[in-house]
Short mmCIF file of C-alpha atoms in Angstrom, two decimals:
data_model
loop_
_atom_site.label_atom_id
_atom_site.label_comp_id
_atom_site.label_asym_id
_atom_site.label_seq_id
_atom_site.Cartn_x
_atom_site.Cartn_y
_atom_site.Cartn_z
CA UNK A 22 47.55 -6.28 33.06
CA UNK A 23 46.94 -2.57 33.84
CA UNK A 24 43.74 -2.03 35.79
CA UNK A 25 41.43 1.25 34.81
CA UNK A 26 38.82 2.78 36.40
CA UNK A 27 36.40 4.44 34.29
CA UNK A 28 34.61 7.64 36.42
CA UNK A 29 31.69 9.14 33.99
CA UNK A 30 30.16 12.65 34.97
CA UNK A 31 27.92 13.06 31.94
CA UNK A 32 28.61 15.86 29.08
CA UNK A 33 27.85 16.04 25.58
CA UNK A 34 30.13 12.52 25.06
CA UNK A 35 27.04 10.58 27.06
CA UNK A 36 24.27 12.62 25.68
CA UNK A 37 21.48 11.86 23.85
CA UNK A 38 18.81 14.17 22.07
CA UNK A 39 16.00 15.13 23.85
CA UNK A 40 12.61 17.28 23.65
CA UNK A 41 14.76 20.28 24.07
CA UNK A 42 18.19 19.25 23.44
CA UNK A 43 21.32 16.97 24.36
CA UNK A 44 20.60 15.48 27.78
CA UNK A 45 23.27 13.24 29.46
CA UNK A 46 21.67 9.49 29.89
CA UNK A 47 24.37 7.31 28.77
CA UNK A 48 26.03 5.28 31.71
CA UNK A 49 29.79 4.35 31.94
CA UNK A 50 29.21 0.70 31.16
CA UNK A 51 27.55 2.22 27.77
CA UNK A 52 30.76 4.20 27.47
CA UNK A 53 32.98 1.39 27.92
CA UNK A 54 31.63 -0.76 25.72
CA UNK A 55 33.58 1.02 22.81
CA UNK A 56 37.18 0.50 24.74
CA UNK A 57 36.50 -3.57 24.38
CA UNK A 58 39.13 -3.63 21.49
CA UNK A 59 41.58 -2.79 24.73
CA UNK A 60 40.67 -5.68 27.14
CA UNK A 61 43.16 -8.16 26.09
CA UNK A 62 45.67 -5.57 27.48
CA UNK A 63 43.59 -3.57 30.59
CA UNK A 64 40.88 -4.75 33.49
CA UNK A 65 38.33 -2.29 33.33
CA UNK A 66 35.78 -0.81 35.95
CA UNK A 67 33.46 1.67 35.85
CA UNK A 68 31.27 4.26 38.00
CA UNK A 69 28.66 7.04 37.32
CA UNK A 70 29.81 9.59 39.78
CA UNK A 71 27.70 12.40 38.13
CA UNK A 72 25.42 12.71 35.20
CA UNK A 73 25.87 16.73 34.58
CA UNK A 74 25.72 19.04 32.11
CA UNK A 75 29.28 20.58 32.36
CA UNK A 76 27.59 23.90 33.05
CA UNK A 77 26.56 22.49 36.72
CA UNK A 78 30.01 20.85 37.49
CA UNK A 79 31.25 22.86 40.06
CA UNK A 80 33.77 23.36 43.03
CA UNK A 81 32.02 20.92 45.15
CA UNK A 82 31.65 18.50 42.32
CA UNK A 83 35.74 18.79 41.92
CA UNK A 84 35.67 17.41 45.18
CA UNK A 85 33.99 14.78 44.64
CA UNK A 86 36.10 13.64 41.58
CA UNK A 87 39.00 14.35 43.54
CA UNK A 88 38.23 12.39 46.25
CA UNK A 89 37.47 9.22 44.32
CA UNK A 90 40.09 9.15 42.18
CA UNK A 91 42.60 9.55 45.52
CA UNK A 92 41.08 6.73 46.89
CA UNK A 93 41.41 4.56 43.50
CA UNK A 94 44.51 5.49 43.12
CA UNK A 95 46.48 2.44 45.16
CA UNK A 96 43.99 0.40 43.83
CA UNK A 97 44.42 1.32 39.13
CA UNK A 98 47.37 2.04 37.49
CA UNK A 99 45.04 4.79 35.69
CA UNK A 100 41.47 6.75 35.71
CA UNK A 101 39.72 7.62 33.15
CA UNK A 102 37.02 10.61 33.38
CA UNK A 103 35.03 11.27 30.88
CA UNK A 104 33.53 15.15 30.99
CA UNK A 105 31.41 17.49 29.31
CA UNK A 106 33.70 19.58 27.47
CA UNK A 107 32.57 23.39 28.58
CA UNK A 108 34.20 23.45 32.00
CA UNK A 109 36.83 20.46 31.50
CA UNK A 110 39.56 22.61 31.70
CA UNK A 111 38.80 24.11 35.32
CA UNK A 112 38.31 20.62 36.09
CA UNK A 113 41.21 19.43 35.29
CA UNK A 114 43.42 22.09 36.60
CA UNK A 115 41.39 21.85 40.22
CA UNK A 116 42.36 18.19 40.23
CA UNK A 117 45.78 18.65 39.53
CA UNK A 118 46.04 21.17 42.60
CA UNK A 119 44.01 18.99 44.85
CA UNK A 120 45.89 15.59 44.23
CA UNK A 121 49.00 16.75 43.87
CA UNK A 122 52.34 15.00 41.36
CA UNK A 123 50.18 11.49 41.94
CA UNK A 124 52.27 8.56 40.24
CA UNK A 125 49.81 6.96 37.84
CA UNK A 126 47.31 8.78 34.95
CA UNK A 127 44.45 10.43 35.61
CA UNK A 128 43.52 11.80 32.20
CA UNK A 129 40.40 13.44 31.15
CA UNK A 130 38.23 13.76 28.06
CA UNK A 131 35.08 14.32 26.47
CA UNK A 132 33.88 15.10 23.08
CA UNK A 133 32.07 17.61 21.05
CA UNK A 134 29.34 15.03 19.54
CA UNK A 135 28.10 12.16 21.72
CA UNK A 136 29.53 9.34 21.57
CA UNK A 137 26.59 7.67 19.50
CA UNK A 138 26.46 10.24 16.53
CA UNK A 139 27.77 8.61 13.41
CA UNK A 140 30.52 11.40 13.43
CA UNK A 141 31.45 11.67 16.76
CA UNK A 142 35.21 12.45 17.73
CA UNK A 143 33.82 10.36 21.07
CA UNK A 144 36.11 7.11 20.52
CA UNK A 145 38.94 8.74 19.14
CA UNK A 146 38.97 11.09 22.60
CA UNK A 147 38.81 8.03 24.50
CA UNK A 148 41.70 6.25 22.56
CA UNK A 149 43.65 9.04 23.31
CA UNK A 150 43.23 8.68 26.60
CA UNK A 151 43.88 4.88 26.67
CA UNK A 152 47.32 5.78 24.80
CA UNK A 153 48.02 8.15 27.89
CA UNK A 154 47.30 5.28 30.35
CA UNK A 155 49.01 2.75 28.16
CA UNK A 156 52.48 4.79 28.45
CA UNK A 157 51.93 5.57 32.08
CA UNK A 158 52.11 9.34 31.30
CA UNK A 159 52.17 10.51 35.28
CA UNK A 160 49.70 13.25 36.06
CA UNK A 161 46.50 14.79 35.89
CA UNK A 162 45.69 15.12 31.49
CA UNK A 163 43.56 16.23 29.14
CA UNK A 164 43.42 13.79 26.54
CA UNK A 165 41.55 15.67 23.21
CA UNK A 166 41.79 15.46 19.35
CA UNK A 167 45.06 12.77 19.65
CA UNK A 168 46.54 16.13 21.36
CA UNK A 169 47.89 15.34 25.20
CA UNK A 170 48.09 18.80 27.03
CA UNK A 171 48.89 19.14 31.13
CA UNK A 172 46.04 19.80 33.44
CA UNK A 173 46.35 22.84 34.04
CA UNK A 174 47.36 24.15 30.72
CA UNK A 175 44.35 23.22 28.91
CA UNK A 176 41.69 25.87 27.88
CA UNK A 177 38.64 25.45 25.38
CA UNK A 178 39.52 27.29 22.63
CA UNK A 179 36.48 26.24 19.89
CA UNK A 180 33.00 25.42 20.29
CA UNK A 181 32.29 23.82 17.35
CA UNK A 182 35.47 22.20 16.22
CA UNK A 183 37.17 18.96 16.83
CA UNK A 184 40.68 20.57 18.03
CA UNK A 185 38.59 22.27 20.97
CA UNK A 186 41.30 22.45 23.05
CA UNK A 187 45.22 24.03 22.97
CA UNK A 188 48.04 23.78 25.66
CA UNK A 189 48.81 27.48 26.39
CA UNK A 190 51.85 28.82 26.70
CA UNK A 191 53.45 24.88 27.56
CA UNK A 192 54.50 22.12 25.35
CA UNK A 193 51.72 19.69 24.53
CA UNK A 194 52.75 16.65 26.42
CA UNK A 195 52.44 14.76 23.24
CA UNK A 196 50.38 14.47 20.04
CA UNK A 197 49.46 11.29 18.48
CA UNK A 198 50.32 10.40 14.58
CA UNK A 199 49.96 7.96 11.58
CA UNK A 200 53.45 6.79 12.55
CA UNK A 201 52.84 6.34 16.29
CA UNK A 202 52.56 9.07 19.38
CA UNK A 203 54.91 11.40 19.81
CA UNK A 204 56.28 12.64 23.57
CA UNK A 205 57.69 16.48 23.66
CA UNK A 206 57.85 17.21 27.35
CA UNK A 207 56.22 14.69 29.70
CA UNK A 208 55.71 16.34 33.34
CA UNK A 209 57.95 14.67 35.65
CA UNK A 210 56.08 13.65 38.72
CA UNK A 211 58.76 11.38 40.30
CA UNK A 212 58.05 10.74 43.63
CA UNK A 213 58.56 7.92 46.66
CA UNK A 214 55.72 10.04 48.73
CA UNK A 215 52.12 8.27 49.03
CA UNK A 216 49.59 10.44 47.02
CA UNK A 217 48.05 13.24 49.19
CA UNK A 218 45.10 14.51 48.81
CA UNK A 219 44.40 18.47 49.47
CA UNK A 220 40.99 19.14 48.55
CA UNK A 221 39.84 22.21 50.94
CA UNK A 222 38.42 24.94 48.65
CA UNK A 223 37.38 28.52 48.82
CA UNK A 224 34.73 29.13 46.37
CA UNK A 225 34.55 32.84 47.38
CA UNK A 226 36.66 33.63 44.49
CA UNK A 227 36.06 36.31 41.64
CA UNK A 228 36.95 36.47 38.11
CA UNK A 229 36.84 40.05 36.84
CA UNK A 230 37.85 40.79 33.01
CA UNK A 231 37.96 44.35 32.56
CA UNK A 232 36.98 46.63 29.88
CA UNK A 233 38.01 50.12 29.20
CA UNK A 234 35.92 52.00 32.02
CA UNK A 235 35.13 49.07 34.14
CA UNK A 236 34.29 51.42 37.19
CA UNK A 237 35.84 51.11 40.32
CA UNK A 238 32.91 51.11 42.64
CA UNK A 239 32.50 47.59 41.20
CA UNK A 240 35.71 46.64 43.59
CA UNK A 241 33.46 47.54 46.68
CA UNK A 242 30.88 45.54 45.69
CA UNK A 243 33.02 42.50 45.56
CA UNK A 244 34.47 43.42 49.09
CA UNK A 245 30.91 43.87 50.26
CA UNK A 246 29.80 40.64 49.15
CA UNK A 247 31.80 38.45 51.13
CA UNK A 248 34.43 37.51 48.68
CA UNK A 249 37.66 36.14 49.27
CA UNK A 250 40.04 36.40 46.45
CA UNK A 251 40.02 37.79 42.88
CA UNK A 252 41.68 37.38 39.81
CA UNK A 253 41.23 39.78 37.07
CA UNK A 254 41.92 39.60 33.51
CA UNK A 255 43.83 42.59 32.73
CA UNK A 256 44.88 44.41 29.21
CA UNK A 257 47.93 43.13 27.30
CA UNK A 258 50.79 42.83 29.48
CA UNK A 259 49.59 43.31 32.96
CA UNK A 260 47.78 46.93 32.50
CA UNK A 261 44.77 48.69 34.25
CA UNK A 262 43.41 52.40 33.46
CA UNK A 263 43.63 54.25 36.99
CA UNK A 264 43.21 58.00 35.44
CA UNK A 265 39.45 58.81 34.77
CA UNK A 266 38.48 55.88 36.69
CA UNK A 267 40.44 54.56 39.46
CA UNK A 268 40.85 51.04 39.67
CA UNK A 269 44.64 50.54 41.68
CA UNK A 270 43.02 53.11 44.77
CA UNK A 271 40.05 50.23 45.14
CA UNK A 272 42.36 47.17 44.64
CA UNK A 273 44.65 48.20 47.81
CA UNK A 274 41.49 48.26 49.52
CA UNK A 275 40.79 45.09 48.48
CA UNK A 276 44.45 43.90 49.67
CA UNK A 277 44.48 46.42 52.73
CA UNK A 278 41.11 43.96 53.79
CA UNK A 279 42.89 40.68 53.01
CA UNK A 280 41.75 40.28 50.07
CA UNK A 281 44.41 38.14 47.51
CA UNK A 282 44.19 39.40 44.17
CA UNK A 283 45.69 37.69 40.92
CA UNK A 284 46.27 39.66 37.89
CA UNK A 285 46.48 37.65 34.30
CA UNK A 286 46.75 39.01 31.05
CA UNK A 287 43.32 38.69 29.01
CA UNK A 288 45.48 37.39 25.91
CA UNK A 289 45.99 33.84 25.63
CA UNK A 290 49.53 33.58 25.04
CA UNK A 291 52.48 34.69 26.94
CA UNK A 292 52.86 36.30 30.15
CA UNK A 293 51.96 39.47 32.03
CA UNK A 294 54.33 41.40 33.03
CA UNK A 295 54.54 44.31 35.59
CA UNK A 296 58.07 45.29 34.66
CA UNK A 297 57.53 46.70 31.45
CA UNK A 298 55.39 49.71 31.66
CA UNK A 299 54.66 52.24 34.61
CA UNK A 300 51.05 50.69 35.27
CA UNK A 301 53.19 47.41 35.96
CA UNK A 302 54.99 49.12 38.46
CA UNK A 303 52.06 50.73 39.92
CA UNK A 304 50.50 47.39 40.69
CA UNK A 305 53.02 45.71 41.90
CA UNK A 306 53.21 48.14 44.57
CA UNK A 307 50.05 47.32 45.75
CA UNK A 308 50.82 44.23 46.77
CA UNK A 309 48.98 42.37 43.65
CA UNK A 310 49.99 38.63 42.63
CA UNK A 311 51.41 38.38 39.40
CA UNK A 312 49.32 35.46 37.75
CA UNK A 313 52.47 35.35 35.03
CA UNK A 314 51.57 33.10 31.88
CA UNK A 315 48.90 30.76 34.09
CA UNK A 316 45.71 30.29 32.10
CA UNK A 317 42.59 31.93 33.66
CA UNK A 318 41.35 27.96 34.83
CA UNK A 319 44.27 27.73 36.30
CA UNK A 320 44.94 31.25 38.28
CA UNK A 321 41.33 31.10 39.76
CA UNK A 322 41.67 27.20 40.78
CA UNK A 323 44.96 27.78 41.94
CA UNK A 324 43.40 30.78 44.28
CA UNK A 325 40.26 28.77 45.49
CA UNK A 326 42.93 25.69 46.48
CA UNK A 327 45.29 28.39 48.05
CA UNK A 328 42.51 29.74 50.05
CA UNK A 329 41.28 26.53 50.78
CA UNK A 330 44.74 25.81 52.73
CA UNK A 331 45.45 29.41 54.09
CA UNK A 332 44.06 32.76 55.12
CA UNK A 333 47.79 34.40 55.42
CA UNK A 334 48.43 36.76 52.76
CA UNK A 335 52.39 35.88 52.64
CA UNK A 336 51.35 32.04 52.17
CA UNK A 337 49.33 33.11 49.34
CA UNK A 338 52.05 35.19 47.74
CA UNK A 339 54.30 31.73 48.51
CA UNK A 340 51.85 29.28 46.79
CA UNK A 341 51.76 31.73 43.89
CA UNK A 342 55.12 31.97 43.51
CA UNK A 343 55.83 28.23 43.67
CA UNK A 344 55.19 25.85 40.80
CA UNK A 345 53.11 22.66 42.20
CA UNK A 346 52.10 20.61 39.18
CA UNK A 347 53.58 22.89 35.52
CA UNK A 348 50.82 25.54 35.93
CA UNK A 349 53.10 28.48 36.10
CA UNK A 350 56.76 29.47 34.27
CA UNK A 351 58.59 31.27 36.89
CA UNK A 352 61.85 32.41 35.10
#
């Protein structure tokens, strides 16, 4: 039988109503009591790691969950987190950069009602999940609304509604239906290496969205405050105003001082790209990363886990263009 380990951080999925609302209390033998219909099949354990509000999961709490799953995983043939939903998708895509093309499932999930409301989409999250393990889908998941997307193609799309989550600009991995699940492109992580674990992380990284006549002096200010890399959210296909207001002047500071900087597209489809208009070609020639069609969780892990293994600019540039775990198209 397939062994599991269940690794609970809190969220809305273990909450209960308090004196000023949801509070996290349920433990992860609580939560496993609803996967019993699967122990015929799977040997279960469980572990409160954390018992957060998703808000307060952070970089150093990605370490943590990194860490533990790496060392369970010569141990289960799959782990099972269970996370509040608001900052699941950085989580997952900081896992996927930290352990790596592992061999067995680590999926992730949550819900947007605990797990005790009478209408919760709690247990069908977490059978989602089990179907993941069950068909040794390889990889770090997100397992939501029968929907499997990659790790580091999940972002949070809805607050309110079941279907909070979409696979941008990949494949789901698979979807679940009345006549069984369904598998579109599985990520291949075939490998005979032994799971490593890279978990060094710069947290000195920005995320900037701009807004016609975001002023430049705000550049300085991230300089001046110690920060190591930024990724900005940029119009459309890659561009940034630089009459009026010059942005590209202060961003080859920024790169001039060492200073990696990532450039997405604010829209949540498709790519940016620097080829099409004469802005594009402006930044480029500043020596600015093209973040391509990465999601914003992913561009800004991807930085803090570059950083975390390099200070050389040309490394940076190397990582960036180099696809580790499906995060990035590069054609």
């Amino acid at each position: 039988m397939k062994r599991i380990l269940l690794l609970a951080t809190g969220g809305t999925i273990a909450s209960k109503s308090g004196e000023r609302g949801l509070v996290p209390t349920l433990h992860s033998e609580e939560l496993l009591r609803y996967l019993d219909r699967y122990r015929e099949d799977f040997v279960f354990d469980a572990e409160d790691i954390l018992d957060l509000d998703s808000s307060n999961i952070q970089p150093e709490e990605w370490v943590l969950i990194a860490r533990r799953v790496h060392s369970a995983l010569e141990h289960y043939d799959g782990v099972l987190i269970t996370h509040g939903t608001d900052t699941l998708a950085y989580t997952a895509a900081a896992l996927s950069f930290m352990l790596g093309k592992v061999r067995q499932s680590v999926v992730i999930t949550g819900s947007q009602l605990p797990i005790e409301n009478p209408l919760t989409d709690a247990t069908t999250n977490l059978f989602t999940a089990m179907e993941v393990i069950r068909m040794g889908i390889r990889g770090v998941t997100v397992a939501f609304d029968r929907k499997i997307i990659r790790g580091t193609r999940a972002v949070k799309v809805s607050t309110m509604g079941f279907d909070a989550f979409k696979s941008v600009n990949a494949e789901y991995i698979g979807e679940i239906y009345a006549d069984g699940t369904r598998l579109y492109s599985p990520f291949e992580t075939n490998t005979t290496e032994a799971p490593k674990l890279l978990d060094e992380l710069c947290t000195d990284v920005f995320l900037l969205k701009l807004i016609p006549g975001t002023r430049p002096e705000l550049l300085d200010r991230i300089l001046d405050m110690g920060y190591r890399g930024l990724v900005i959210e940029a119009f459309g296909a890659g561009g940034i105003h630089y009459l009026n207001r010059d942005l590209l002047t202060r961003l080859n500071r920024l790169v001039d001082a060492g200073i990696p900087v990532v450039i997405c597209s604010q829209c949540l489809y498709e790519k940016c790209d620097f080829t099409i208009y004469e802005v594009g070609h402006k930044i480029l020639a500043q020596g600015i990363i093209p973040g391509r069609d990465m999601t914003t969780e992913a561009a800004v892990t991807k930085l803090m886990w570059a950083l975390g293994q390099t200070e050389d600019m040309k490394e940076i540039r190397r990582i960036f263009d180099t696809d580790y775990v499906g995060e990035v198209s590069l054609e």
